[in-house]
XYZ file of N, CA, C and O in Angstrom:
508
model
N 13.880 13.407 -8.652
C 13.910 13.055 -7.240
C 12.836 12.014 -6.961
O 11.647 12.291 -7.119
N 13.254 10.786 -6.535
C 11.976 9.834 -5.766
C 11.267 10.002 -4.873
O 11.627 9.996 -3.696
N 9.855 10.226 -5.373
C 9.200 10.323 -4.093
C 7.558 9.329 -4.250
O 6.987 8.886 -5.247
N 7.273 9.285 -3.031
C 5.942 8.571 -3.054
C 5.145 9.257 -1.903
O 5.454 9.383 -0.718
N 3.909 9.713 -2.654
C 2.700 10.307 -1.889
C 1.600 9.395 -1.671
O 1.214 8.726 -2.629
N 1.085 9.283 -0.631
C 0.141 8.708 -0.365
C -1.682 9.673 -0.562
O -1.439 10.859 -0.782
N -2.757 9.489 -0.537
C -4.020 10.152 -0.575
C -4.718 9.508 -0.532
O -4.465 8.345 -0.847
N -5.610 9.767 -0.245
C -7.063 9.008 -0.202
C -7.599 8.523 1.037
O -8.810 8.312 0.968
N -6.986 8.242 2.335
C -7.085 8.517 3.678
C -8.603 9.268 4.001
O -9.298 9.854 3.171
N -8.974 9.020 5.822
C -10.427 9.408 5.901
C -10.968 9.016 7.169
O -10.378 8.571 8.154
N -11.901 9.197 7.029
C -12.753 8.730 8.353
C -14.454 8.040 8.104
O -15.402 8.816 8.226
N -14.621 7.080 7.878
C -15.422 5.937 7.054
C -16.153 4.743 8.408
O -15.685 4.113 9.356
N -17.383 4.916 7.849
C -18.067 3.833 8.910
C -17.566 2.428 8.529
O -17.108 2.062 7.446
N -17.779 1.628 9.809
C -17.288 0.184 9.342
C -18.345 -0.057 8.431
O -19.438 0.508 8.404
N -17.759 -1.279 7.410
C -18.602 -1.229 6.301
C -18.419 -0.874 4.922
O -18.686 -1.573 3.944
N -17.796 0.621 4.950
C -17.438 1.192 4.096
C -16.361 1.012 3.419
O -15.693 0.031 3.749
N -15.872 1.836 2.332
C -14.811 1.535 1.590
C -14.066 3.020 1.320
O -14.598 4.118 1.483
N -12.692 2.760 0.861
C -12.150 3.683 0.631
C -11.056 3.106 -0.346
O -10.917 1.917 -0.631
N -10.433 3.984 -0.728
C -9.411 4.162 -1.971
C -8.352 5.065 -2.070
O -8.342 6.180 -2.591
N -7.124 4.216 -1.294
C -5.980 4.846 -1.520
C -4.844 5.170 -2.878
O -4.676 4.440 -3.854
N -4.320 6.169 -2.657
C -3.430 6.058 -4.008
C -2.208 6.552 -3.057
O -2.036 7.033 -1.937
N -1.193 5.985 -4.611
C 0.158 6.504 -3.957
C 0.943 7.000 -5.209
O 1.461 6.138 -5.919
N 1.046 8.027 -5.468
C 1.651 8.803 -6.596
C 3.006 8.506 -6.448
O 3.570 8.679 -5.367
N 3.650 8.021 -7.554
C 5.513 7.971 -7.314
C 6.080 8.881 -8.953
O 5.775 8.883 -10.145
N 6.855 9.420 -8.219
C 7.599 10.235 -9.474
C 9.069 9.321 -9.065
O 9.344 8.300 -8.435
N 9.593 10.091 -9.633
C 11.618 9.838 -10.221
C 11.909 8.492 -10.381
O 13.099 8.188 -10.297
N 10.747 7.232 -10.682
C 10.748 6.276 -11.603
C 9.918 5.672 -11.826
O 9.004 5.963 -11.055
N 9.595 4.763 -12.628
C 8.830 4.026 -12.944
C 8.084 3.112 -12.637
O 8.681 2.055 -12.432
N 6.622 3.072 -12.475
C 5.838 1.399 -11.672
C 6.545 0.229 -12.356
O 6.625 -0.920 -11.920
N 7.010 0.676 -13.421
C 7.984 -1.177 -13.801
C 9.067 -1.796 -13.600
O 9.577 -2.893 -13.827
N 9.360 -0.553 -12.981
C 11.164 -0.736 -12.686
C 10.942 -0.737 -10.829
O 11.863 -0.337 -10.117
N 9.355 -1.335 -10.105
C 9.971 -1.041 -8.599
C 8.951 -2.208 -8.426
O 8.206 -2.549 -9.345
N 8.956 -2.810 -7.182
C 7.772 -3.697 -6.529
C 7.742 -2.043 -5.341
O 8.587 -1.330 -4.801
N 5.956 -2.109 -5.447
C 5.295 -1.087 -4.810
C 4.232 -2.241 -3.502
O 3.415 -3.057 -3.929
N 4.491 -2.051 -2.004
C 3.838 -2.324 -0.800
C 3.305 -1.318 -0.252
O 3.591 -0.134 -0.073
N 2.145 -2.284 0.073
C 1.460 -0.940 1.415
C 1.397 -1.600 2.555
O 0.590 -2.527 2.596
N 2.281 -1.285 3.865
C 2.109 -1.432 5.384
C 0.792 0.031 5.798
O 0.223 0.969 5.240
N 0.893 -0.660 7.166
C -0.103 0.101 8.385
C 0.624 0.199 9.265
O 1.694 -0.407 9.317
N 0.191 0.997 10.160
C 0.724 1.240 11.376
C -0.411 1.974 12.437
O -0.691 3.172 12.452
N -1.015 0.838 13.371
C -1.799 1.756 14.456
C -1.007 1.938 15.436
O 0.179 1.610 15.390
N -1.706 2.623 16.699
C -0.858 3.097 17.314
C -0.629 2.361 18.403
O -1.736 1.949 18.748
N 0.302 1.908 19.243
C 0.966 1.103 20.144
C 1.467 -0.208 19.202
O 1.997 -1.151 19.789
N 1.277 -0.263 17.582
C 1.634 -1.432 16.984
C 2.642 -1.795 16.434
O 3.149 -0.737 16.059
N 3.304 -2.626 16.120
C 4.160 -2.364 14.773
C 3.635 -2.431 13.240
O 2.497 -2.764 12.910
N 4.905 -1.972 12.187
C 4.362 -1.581 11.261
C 3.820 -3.396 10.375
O 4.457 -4.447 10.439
N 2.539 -3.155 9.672
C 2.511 -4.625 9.203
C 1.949 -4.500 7.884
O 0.972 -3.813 7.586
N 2.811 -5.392 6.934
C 2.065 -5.121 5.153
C 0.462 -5.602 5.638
O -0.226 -6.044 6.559
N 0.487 -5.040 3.951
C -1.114 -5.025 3.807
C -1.218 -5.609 2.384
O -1.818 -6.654 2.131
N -0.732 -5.025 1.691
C -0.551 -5.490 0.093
C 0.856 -5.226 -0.680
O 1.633 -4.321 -0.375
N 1.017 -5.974 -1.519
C 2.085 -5.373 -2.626
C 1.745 -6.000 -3.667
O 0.981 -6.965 -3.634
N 2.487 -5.340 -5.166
C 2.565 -5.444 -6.567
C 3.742 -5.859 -6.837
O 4.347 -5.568 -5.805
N 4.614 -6.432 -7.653
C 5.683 -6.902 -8.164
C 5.717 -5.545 -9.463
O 4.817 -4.728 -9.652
N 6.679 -5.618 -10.015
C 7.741 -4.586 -10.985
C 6.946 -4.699 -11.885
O 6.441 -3.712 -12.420
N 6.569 -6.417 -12.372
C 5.786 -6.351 -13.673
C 4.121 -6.261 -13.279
O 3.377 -6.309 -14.259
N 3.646 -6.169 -12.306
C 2.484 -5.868 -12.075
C 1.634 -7.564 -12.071
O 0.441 -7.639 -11.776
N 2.480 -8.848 -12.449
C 1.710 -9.648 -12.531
C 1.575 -10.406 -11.150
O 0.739 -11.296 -10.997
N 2.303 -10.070 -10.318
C 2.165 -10.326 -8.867
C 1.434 -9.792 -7.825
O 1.582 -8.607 -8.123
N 0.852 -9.778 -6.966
C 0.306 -9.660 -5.581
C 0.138 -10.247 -4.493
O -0.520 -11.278 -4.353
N 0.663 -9.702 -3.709
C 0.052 -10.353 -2.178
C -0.459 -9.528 -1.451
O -0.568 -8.301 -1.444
N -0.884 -10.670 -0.592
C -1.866 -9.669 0.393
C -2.114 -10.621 2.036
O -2.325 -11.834 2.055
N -2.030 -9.803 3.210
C -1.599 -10.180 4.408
C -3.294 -10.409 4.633
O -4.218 -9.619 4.440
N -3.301 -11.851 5.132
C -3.985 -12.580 5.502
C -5.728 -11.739 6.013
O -6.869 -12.054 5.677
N -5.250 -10.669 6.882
C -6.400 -9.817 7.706
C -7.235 -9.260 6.497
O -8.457 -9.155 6.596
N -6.596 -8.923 5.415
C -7.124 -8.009 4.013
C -7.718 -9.361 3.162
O -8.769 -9.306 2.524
N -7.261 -10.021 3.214
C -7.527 -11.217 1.917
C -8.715 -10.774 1.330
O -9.387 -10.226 2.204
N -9.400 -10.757 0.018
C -11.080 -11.058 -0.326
C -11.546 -9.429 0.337
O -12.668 -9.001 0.064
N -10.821 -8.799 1.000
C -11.495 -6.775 0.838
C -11.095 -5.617 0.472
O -11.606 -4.515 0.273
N -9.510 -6.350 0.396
C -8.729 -4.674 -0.280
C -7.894 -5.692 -1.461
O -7.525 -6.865 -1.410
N -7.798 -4.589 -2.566
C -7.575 -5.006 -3.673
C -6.217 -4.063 -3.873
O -6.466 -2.868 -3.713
N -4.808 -4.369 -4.197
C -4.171 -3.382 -5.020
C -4.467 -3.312 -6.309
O -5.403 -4.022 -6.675
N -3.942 -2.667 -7.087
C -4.087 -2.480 -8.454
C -2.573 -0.895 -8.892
O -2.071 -0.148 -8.052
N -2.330 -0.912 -10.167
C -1.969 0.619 -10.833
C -2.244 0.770 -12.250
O -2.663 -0.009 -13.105
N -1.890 1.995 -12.262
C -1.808 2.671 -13.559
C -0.502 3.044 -13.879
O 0.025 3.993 -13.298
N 0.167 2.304 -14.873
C 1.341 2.829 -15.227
C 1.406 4.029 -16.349
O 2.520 4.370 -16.745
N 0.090 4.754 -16.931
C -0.346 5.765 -17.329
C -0.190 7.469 -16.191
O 0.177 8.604 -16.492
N -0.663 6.873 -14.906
C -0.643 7.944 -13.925
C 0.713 7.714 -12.679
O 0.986 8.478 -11.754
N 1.451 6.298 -13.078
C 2.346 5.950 -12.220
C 1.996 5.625 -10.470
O 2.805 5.467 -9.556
N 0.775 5.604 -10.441
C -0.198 5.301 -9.477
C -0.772 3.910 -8.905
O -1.571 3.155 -9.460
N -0.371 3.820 -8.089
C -0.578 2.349 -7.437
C -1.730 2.767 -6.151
O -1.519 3.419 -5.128
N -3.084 2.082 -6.671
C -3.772 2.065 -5.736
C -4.208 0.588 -4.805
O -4.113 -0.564 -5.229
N -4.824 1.120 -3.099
C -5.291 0.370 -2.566
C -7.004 0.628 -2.295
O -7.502 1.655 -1.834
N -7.689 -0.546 -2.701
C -9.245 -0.379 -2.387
C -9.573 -1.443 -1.617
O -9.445 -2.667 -1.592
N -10.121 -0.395 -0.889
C -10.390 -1.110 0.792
C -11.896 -1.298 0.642
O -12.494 -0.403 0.045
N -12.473 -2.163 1.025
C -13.943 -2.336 0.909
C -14.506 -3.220 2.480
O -13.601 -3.729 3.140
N -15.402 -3.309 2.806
C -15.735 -3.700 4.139
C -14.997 -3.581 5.271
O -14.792 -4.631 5.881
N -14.581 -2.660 5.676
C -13.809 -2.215 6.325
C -13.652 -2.538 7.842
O -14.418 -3.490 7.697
N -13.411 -2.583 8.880
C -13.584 -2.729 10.106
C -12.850 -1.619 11.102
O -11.985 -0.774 10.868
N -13.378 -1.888 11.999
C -12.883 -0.726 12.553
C -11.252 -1.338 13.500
O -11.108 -0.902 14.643
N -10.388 -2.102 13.051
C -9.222 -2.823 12.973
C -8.428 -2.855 12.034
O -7.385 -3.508 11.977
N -9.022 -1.922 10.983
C -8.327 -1.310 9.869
C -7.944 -0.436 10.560
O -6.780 -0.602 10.924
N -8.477 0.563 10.961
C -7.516 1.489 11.089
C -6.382 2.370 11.948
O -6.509 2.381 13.172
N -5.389 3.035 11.399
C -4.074 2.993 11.310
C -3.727 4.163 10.127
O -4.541 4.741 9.408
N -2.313 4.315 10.160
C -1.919 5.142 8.993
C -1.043 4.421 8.227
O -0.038 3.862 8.665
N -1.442 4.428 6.992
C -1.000 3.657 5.732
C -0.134 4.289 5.171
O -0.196 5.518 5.208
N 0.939 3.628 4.481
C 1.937 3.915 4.164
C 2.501 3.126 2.734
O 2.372 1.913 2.566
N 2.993 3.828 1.980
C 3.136 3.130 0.121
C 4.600 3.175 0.734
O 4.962 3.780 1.742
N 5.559 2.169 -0.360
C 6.904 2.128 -0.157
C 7.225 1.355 -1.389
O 6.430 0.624 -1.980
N 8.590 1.606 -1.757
C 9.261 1.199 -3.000
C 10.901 0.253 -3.123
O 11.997 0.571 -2.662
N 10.560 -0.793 -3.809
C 12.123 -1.026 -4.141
C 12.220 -1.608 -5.692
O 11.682 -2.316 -6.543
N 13.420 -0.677 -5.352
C 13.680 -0.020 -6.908
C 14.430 -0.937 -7.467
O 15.340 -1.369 -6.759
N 14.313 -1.411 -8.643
C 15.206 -2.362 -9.506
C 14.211 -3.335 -10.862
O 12.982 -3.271 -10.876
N 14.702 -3.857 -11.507
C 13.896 -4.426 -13.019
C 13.395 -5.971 -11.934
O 13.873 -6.487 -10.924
N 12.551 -6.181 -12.566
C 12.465 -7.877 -12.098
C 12.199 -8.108 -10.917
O 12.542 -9.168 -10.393
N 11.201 -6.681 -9.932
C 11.286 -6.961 -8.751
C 10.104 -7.350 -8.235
O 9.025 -6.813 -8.486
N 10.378 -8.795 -7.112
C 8.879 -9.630 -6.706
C 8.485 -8.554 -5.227
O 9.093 -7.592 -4.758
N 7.207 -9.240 -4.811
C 7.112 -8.183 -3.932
C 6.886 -9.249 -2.798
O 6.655 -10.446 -2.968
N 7.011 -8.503 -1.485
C 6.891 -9.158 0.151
C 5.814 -8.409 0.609
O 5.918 -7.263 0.173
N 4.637 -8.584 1.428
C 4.463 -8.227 2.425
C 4.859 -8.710 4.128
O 4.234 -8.388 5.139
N 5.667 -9.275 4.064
C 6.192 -10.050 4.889
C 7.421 -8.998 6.063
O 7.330 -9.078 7.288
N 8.265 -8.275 5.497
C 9.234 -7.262 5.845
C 9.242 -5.815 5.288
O 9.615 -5.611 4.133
N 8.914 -5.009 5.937
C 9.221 -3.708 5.864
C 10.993 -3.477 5.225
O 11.347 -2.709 4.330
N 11.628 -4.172 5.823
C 13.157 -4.370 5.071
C 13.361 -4.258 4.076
O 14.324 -3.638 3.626
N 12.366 -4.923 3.333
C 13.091 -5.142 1.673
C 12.674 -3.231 1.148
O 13.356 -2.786 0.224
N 11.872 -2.527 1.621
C 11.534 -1.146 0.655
C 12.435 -0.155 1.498
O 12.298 -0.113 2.721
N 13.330 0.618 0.863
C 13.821 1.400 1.316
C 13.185 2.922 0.963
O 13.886 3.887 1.270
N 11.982 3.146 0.378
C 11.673 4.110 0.074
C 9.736 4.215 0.398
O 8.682 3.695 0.030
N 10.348 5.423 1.468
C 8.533 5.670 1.811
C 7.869 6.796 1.709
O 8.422 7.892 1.614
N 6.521 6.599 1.720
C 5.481 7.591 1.343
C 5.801 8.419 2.908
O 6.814 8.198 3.571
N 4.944 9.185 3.222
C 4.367 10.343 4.397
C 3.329 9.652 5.188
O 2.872 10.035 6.266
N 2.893 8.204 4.290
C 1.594 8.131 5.317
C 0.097 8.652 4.955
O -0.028 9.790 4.502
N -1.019 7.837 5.150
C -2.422 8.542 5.213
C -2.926 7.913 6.210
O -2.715 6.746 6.542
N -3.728 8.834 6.788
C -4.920 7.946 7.911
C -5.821 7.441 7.417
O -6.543 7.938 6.552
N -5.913 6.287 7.939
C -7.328 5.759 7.751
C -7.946 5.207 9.423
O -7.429 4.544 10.322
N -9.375 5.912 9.237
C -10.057 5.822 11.012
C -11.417 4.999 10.324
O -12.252 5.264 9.459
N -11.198 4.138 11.007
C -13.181 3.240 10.621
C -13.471 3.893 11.929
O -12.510 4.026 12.687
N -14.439 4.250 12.251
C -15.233 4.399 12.990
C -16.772 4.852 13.280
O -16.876 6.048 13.009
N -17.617 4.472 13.596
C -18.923 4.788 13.752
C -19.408 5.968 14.551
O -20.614 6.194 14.649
């Protein structure tokens, strides 16, 4: 069964850093491009990062550039996000998502292209 968990969520002074993961079972980090959107509240949902299928791709939405890093482990099937200098305009609840297929590039541009989502983690900067 496909699924994707999100963790690592929190409540962190601006400044700080944190480190999301997103556990996916019922396939493979090589066989999907893996994104992470946000969502605060009164907003819509907006990427943040993604990985491509073969892992040699990334993007990343303009607000993150140079502080959050994706990365995975195709050992733990784990695609993480590390958030570092944080602001308190980070936060929102984050969300991992998947589309499944060989050869796949990734968007942060549309929520459209992933048909498969995590539960969500919070993340609160606040002082």
């Amino acid at each position: 069964q496909l699924q994707l968990v999100e963790s690592g969520g929190g409540l962190v002074q601006p400044g700080g850093s944190l480190r999301l993961s997103c556990a996916a079972s019922g396939f493979t980090l090589d066989y999907a491009a893996i994104a992470w959107f946000r969502q605060a509240p009164g907003k819509e949902r907006e990427g943040v990062s993604c990985i491509s299928s073969s892992g040699g791709i990334t993007n990343y939405a303009d607000s993150v550039k140079g502080r959050f890093t994706i990365s995975r482990d195709n050992a733990k099937n784990t695609v993480y996000l590390q958030m570092n200098s944080l602001k308190p305009e980070d936060t929102a609840v984050y969300y991992c998502a998947a589309d499944i297929g060989r050869l796949k590039l990734c968007t942060v541009v549309t929520a459209l292209r992933y048909p498969h989502w995590g539960q969500g983690t919070q993340v609160t900067i606040s002082s």
